[in-house]
CSV table of C-alpha atoms and ligand atoms in Angstrom, one decimal:
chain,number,residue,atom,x,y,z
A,1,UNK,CA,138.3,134.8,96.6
A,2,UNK,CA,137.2,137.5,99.2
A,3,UNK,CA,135.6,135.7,102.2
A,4,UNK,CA,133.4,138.1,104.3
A,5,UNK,CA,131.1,137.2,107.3
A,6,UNK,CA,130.2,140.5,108.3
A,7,UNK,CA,127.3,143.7,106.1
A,8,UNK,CA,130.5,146.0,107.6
A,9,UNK,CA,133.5,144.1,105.4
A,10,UNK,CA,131.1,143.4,102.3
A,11,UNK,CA,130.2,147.0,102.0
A,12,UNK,CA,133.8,148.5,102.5
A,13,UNK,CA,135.3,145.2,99.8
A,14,UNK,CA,132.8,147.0,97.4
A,15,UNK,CA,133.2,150.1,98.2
A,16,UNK,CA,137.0,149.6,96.4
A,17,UNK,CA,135.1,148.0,93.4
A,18,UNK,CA,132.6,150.6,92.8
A,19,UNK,CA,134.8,153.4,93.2
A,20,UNK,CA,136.5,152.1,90.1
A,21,UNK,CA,133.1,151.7,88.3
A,22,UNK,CA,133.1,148.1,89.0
A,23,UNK,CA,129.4,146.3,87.9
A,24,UNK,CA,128.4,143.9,91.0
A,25,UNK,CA,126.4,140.9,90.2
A,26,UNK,CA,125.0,138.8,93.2
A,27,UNK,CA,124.1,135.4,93.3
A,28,UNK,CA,122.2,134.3,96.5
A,29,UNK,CA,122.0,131.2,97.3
A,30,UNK,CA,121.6,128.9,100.8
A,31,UNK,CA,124.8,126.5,100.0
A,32,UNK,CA,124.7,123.0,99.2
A,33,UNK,CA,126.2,124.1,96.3
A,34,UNK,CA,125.9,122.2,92.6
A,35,UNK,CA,126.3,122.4,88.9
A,36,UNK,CA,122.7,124.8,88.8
A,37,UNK,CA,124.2,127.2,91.2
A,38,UNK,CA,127.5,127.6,89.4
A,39,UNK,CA,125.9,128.2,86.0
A,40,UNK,CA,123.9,131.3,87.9
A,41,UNK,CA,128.0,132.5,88.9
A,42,UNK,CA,128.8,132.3,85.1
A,43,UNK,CA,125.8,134.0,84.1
A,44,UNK,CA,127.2,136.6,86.9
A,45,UNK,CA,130.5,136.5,85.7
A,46,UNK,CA,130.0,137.4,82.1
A,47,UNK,CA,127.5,139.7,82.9
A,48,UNK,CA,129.4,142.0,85.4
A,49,UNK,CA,133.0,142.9,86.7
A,50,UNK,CA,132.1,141.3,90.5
A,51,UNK,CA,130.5,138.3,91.1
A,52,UNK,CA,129.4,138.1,94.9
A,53,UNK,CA,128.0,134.8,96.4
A,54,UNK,CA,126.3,134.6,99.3
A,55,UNK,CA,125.5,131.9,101.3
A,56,UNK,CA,122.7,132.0,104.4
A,57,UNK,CA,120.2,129.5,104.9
A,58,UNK,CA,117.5,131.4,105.9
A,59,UNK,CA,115.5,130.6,108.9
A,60,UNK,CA,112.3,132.7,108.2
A,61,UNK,CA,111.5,131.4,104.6
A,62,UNK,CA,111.4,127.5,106.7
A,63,UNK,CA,107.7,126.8,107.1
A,64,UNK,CA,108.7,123.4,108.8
A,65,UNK,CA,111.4,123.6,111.5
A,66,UNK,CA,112.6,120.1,110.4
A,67,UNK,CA,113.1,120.8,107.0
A,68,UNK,CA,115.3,123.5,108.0
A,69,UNK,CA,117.2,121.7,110.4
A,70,UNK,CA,117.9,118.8,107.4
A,71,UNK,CA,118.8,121.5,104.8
A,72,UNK,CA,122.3,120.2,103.5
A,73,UNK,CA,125.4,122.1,105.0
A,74,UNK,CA,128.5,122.0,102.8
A,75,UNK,CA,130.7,125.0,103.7
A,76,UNK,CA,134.5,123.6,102.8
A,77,UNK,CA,132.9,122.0,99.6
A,78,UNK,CA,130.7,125.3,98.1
A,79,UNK,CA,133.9,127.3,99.1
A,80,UNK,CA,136.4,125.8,96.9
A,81,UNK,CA,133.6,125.3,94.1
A,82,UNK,CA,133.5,129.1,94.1
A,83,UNK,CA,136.8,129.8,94.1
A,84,UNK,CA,137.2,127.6,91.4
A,85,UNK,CA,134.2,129.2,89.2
A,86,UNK,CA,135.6,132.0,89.8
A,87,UNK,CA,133.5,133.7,92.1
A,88,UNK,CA,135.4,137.3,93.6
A,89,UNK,CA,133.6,137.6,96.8
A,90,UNK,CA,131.7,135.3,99.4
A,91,UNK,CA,129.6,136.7,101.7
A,92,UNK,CA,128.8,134.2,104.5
A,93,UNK,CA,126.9,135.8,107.2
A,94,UNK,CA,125.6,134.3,110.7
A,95,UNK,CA,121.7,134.2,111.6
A,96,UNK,CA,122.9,137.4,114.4
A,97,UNK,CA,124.0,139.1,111.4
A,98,UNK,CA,121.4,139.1,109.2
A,99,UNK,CA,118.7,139.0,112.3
A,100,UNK,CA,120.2,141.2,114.8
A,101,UNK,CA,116.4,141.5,115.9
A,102,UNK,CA,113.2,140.0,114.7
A,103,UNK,CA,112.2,140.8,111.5
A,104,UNK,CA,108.6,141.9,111.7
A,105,UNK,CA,108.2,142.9,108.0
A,106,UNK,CA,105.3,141.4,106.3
A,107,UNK,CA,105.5,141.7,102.5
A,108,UNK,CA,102.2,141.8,100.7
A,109,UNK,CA,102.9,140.5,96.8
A,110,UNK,CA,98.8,139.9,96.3
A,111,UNK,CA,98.1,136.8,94.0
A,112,UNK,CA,102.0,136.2,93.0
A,113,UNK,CA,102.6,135.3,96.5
A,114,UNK,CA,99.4,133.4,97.4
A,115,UNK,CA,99.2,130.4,94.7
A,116,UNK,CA,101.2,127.3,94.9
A,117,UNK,CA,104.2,127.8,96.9
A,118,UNK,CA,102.1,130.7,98.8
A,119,UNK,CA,99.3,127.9,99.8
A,120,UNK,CA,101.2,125.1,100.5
A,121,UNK,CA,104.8,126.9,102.4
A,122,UNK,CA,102.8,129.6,104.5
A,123,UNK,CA,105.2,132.7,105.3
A,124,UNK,CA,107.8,131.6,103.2
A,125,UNK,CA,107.8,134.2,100.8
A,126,UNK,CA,107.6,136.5,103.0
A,127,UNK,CA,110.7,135.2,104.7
A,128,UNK,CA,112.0,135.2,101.4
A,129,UNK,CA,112.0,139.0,100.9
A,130,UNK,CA,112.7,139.8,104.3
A,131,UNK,CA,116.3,138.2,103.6
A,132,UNK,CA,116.5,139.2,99.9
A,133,UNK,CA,115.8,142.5,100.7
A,134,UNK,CA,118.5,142.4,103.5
A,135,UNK,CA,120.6,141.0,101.0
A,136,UNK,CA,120.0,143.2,97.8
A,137,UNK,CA,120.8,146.6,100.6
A,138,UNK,CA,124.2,144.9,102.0
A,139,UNK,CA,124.9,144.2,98.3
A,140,UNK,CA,123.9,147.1,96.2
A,141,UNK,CA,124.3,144.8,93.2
A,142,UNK,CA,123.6,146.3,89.2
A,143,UNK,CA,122.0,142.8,88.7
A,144,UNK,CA,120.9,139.2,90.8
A,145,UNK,CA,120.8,135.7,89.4
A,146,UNK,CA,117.8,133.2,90.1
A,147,UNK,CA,117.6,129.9,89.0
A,148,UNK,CA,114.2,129.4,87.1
A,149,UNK,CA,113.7,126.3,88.7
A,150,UNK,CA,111.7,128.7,91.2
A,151,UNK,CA,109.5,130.1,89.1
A,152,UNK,CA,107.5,131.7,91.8
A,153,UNK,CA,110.7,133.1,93.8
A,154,UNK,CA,111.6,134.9,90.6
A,155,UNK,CA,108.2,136.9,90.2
A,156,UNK,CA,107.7,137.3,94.0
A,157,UNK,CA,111.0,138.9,94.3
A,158,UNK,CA,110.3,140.8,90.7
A,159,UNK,CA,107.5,142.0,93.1
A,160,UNK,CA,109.4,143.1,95.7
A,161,UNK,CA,112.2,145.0,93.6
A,162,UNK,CA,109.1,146.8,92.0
A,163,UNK,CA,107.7,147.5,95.2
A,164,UNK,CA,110.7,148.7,97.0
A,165,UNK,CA,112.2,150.6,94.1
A,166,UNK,CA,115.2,149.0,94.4
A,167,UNK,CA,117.8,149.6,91.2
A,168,UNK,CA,118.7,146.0,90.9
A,169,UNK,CA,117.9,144.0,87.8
A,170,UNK,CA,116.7,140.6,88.0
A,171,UNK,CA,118.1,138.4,86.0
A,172,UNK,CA,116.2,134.7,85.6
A,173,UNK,CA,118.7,131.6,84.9
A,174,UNK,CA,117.4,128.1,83.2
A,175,UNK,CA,117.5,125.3,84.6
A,176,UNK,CA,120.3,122.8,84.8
A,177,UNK,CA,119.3,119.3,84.9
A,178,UNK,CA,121.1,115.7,86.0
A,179,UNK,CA,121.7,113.5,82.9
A,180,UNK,CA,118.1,111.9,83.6
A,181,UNK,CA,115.9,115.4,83.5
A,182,UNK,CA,115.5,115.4,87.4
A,183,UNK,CA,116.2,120.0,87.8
A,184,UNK,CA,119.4,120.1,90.0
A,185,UNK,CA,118.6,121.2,93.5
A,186,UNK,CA,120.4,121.1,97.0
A,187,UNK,CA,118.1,118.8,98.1
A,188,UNK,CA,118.6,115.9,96.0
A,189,UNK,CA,121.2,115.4,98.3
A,190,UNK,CA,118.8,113.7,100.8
A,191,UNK,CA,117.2,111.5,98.2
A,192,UNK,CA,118.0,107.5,99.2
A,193,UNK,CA,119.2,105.5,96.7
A,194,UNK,CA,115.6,104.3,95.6
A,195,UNK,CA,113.9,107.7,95.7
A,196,UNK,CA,116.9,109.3,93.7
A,197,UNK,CA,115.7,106.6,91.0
A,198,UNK,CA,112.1,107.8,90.8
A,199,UNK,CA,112.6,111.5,91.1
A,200,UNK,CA,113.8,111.6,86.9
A,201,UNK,CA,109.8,110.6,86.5
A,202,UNK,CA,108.7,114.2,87.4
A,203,UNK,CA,110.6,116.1,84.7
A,204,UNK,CA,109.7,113.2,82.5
A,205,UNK,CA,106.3,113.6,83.0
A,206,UNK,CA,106.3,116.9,82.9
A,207,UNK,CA,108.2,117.1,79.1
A,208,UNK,CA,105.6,113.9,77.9
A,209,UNK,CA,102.5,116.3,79.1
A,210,UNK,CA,104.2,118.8,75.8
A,211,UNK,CA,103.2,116.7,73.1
A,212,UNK,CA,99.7,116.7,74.9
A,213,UNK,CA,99.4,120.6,74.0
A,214,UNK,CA,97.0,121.7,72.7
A,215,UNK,CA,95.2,119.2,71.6
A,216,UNK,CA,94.3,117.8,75.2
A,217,UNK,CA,92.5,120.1,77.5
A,218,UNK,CA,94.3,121.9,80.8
A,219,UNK,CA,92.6,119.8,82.9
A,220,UNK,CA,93.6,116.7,80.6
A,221,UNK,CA,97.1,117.7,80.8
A,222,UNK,CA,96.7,118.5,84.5
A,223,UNK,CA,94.9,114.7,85.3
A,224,UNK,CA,97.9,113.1,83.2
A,225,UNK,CA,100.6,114.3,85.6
A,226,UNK,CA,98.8,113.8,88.3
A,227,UNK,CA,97.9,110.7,88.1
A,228,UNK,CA,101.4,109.2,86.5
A,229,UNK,CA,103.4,110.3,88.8
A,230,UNK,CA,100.7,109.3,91.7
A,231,UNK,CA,100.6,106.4,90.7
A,232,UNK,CA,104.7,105.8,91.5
A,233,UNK,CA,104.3,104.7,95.4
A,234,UNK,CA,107.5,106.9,96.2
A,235,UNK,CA,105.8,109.9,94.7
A,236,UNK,CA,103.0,111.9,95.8
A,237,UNK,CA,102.0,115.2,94.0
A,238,UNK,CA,101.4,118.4,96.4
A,239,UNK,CA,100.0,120.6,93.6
A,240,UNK,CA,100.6,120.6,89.8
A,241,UNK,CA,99.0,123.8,88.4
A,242,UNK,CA,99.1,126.1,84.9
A,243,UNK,CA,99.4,129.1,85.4
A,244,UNK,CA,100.3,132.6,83.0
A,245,UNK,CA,103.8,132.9,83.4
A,246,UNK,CA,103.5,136.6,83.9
A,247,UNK,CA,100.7,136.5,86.4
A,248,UNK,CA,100.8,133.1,88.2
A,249,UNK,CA,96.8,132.6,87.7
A,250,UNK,CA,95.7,129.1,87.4
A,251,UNK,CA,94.0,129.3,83.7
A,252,UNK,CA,91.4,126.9,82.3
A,253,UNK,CA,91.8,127.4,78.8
A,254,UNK,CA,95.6,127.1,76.5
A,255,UNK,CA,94.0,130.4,74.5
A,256,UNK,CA,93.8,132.3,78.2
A,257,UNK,CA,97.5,132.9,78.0
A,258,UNK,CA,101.0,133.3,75.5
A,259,UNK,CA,102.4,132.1,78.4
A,260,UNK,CA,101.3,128.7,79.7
A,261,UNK,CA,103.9,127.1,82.5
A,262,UNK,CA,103.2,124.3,84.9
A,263,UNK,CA,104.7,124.3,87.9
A,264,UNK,CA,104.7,121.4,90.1
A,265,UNK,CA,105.8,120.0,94.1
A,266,UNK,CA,106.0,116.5,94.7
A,267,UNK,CA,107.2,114.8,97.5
A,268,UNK,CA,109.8,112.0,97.1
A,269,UNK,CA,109.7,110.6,100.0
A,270,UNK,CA,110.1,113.1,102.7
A,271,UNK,CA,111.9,115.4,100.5
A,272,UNK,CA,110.1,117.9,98.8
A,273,UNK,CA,111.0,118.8,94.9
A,274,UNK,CA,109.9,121.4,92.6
A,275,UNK,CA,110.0,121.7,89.0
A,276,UNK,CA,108.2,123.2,85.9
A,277,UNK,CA,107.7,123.4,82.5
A,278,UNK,CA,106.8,126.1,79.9
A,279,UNK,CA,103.9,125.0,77.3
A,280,UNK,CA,104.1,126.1,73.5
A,281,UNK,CA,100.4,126.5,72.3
B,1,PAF,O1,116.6,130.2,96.3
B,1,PAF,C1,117.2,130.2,97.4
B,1,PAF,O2,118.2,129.5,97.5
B,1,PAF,C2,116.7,131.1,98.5
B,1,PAF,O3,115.4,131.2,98.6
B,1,PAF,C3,117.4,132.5,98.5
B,1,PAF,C4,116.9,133.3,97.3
B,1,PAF,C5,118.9,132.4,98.6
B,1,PAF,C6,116.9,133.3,99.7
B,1,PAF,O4,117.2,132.7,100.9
């Protein structure tokens, strides 16, 4: 595997590759790497002729300074997981890199980037694009794997790619769980013993509150999860909304929508998890 820390070296290693008609994919990701990013390389891999990885844990999209300064670090570990997945190219830049100045961009993304997430993690969207859109230019990737566990990331950046015109296609992953339902994410790594125990009782919830469609109400469905997994003293439920899947607006009625999801952050502790769930009705 190709390790490059520098926009320079990625762009001449792909220059090689797309002179021979190589298809990038790109998988950006923040490290801490597990079983849910690795399934995004595969996707990449049998999808495309590249797969590049990169690996930045972005300062902007941090709303709360200690949150980014507890974000799990693994470099050695994610580098040989890579390798071994198969991953062609790494692309591990350095905040001076990827800032070399303030980025003063502010994105506008209109509802899509003002519900959940957008309420409760002010300016992280927009630090989101500011570094996907650095990413996706240093890249120039056919295609880009998400992770549907961030259901909101996907359409904001969806957003962006439309608004920017950039000729990358987007291409949305499902998501991997642990053995007990709880969605893989970096940071179960900071979950103590006790709170890695509880945290299976969101996805739980979240697949029970299916057999409740549609013969409870939204706001039935809504009160259930709330309250269950409120009612767990280690949890306690930021926002659990259900939204249109294409649209993101809350609706009040299962007939509003083909596309019912609910998408939920709870905290665990200190740690903050998100998860969702797509509704038949
Ligand atoms: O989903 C993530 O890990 C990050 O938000 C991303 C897309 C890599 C941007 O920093």
């Amino acid at each position: 595997m190709e390790i490059v820390n520098s926009v320079k070296d990625l762009k001449n290693y792909l220059a090689k590759e797309k002179l021979h008609g190589q298809r990038i994919g790109f998988v950006p990701t923040m490290g801490a790497l597990h079983e849910g990013h690795l399934s995004l390389v595969r996707h990449c891999l049998a999808e495309n002729d590249i797969c590049v990885t990169s690996i930045f844990v972005n300062p902007t999209q941090f709303n709360d300074k200690n949150d980014l300064d507890a974000y799990p670090r693994t470099p050695e570990k994610d580098c040989l997981l890579l390798e071994s997945a198969g991953c062609h190219c790494l692309f591990a830049p350095s905040g001076e890199e990827m800032y070399p100045e303030p980025d003063t961009r502010v994105f506008d993304f209109g509802l899509i980037g003002k519900v959940m997430e957008g309420r409760y993690r002010p300016g992280h969207f927009n630090g989101v694009a500011q570094i996907v859109s650095k990413l996706f230019e240093a890249v120039g990737a056919d295609r880009a794997y998400f992770g549907e566990k961030d259901f909101q990331q996907i359409a904001v950046i969806r957003e962006m790619v439309r608004q920017m015109d950039m000729p990358v296609q987007i291409v949305a992953c499902p998501i991997l769980r642990e053995a007990d339902g709880l969605a893989m994410s970096s940071r179960n790594q900071r979950l103590t013993g006790e709170q890695r125990q509880k945290a299976p009782l969101i996805a739980q919830t979240l697949k029970e509150s299916l057999n409740f469609v549609p013969d409870k109400t939204v706001q039935e469905v809504r009160d259930f999860v709330v309250h269950r997994l409120n009612s767990e003293a280690l949890l306690s439920v930021e926002y659990f909304e259900i939204v249109d899947g294409y649209t993101l607006m809350p609706v009040d009625n299962w007939r509003e929508t083909t596309y019912p999801v609910g998408c939920i952050a709870v905290f665990c502790g200190k740690v903050r998890l998100i998860d969702n769930i797509m509704y038949k009705n």
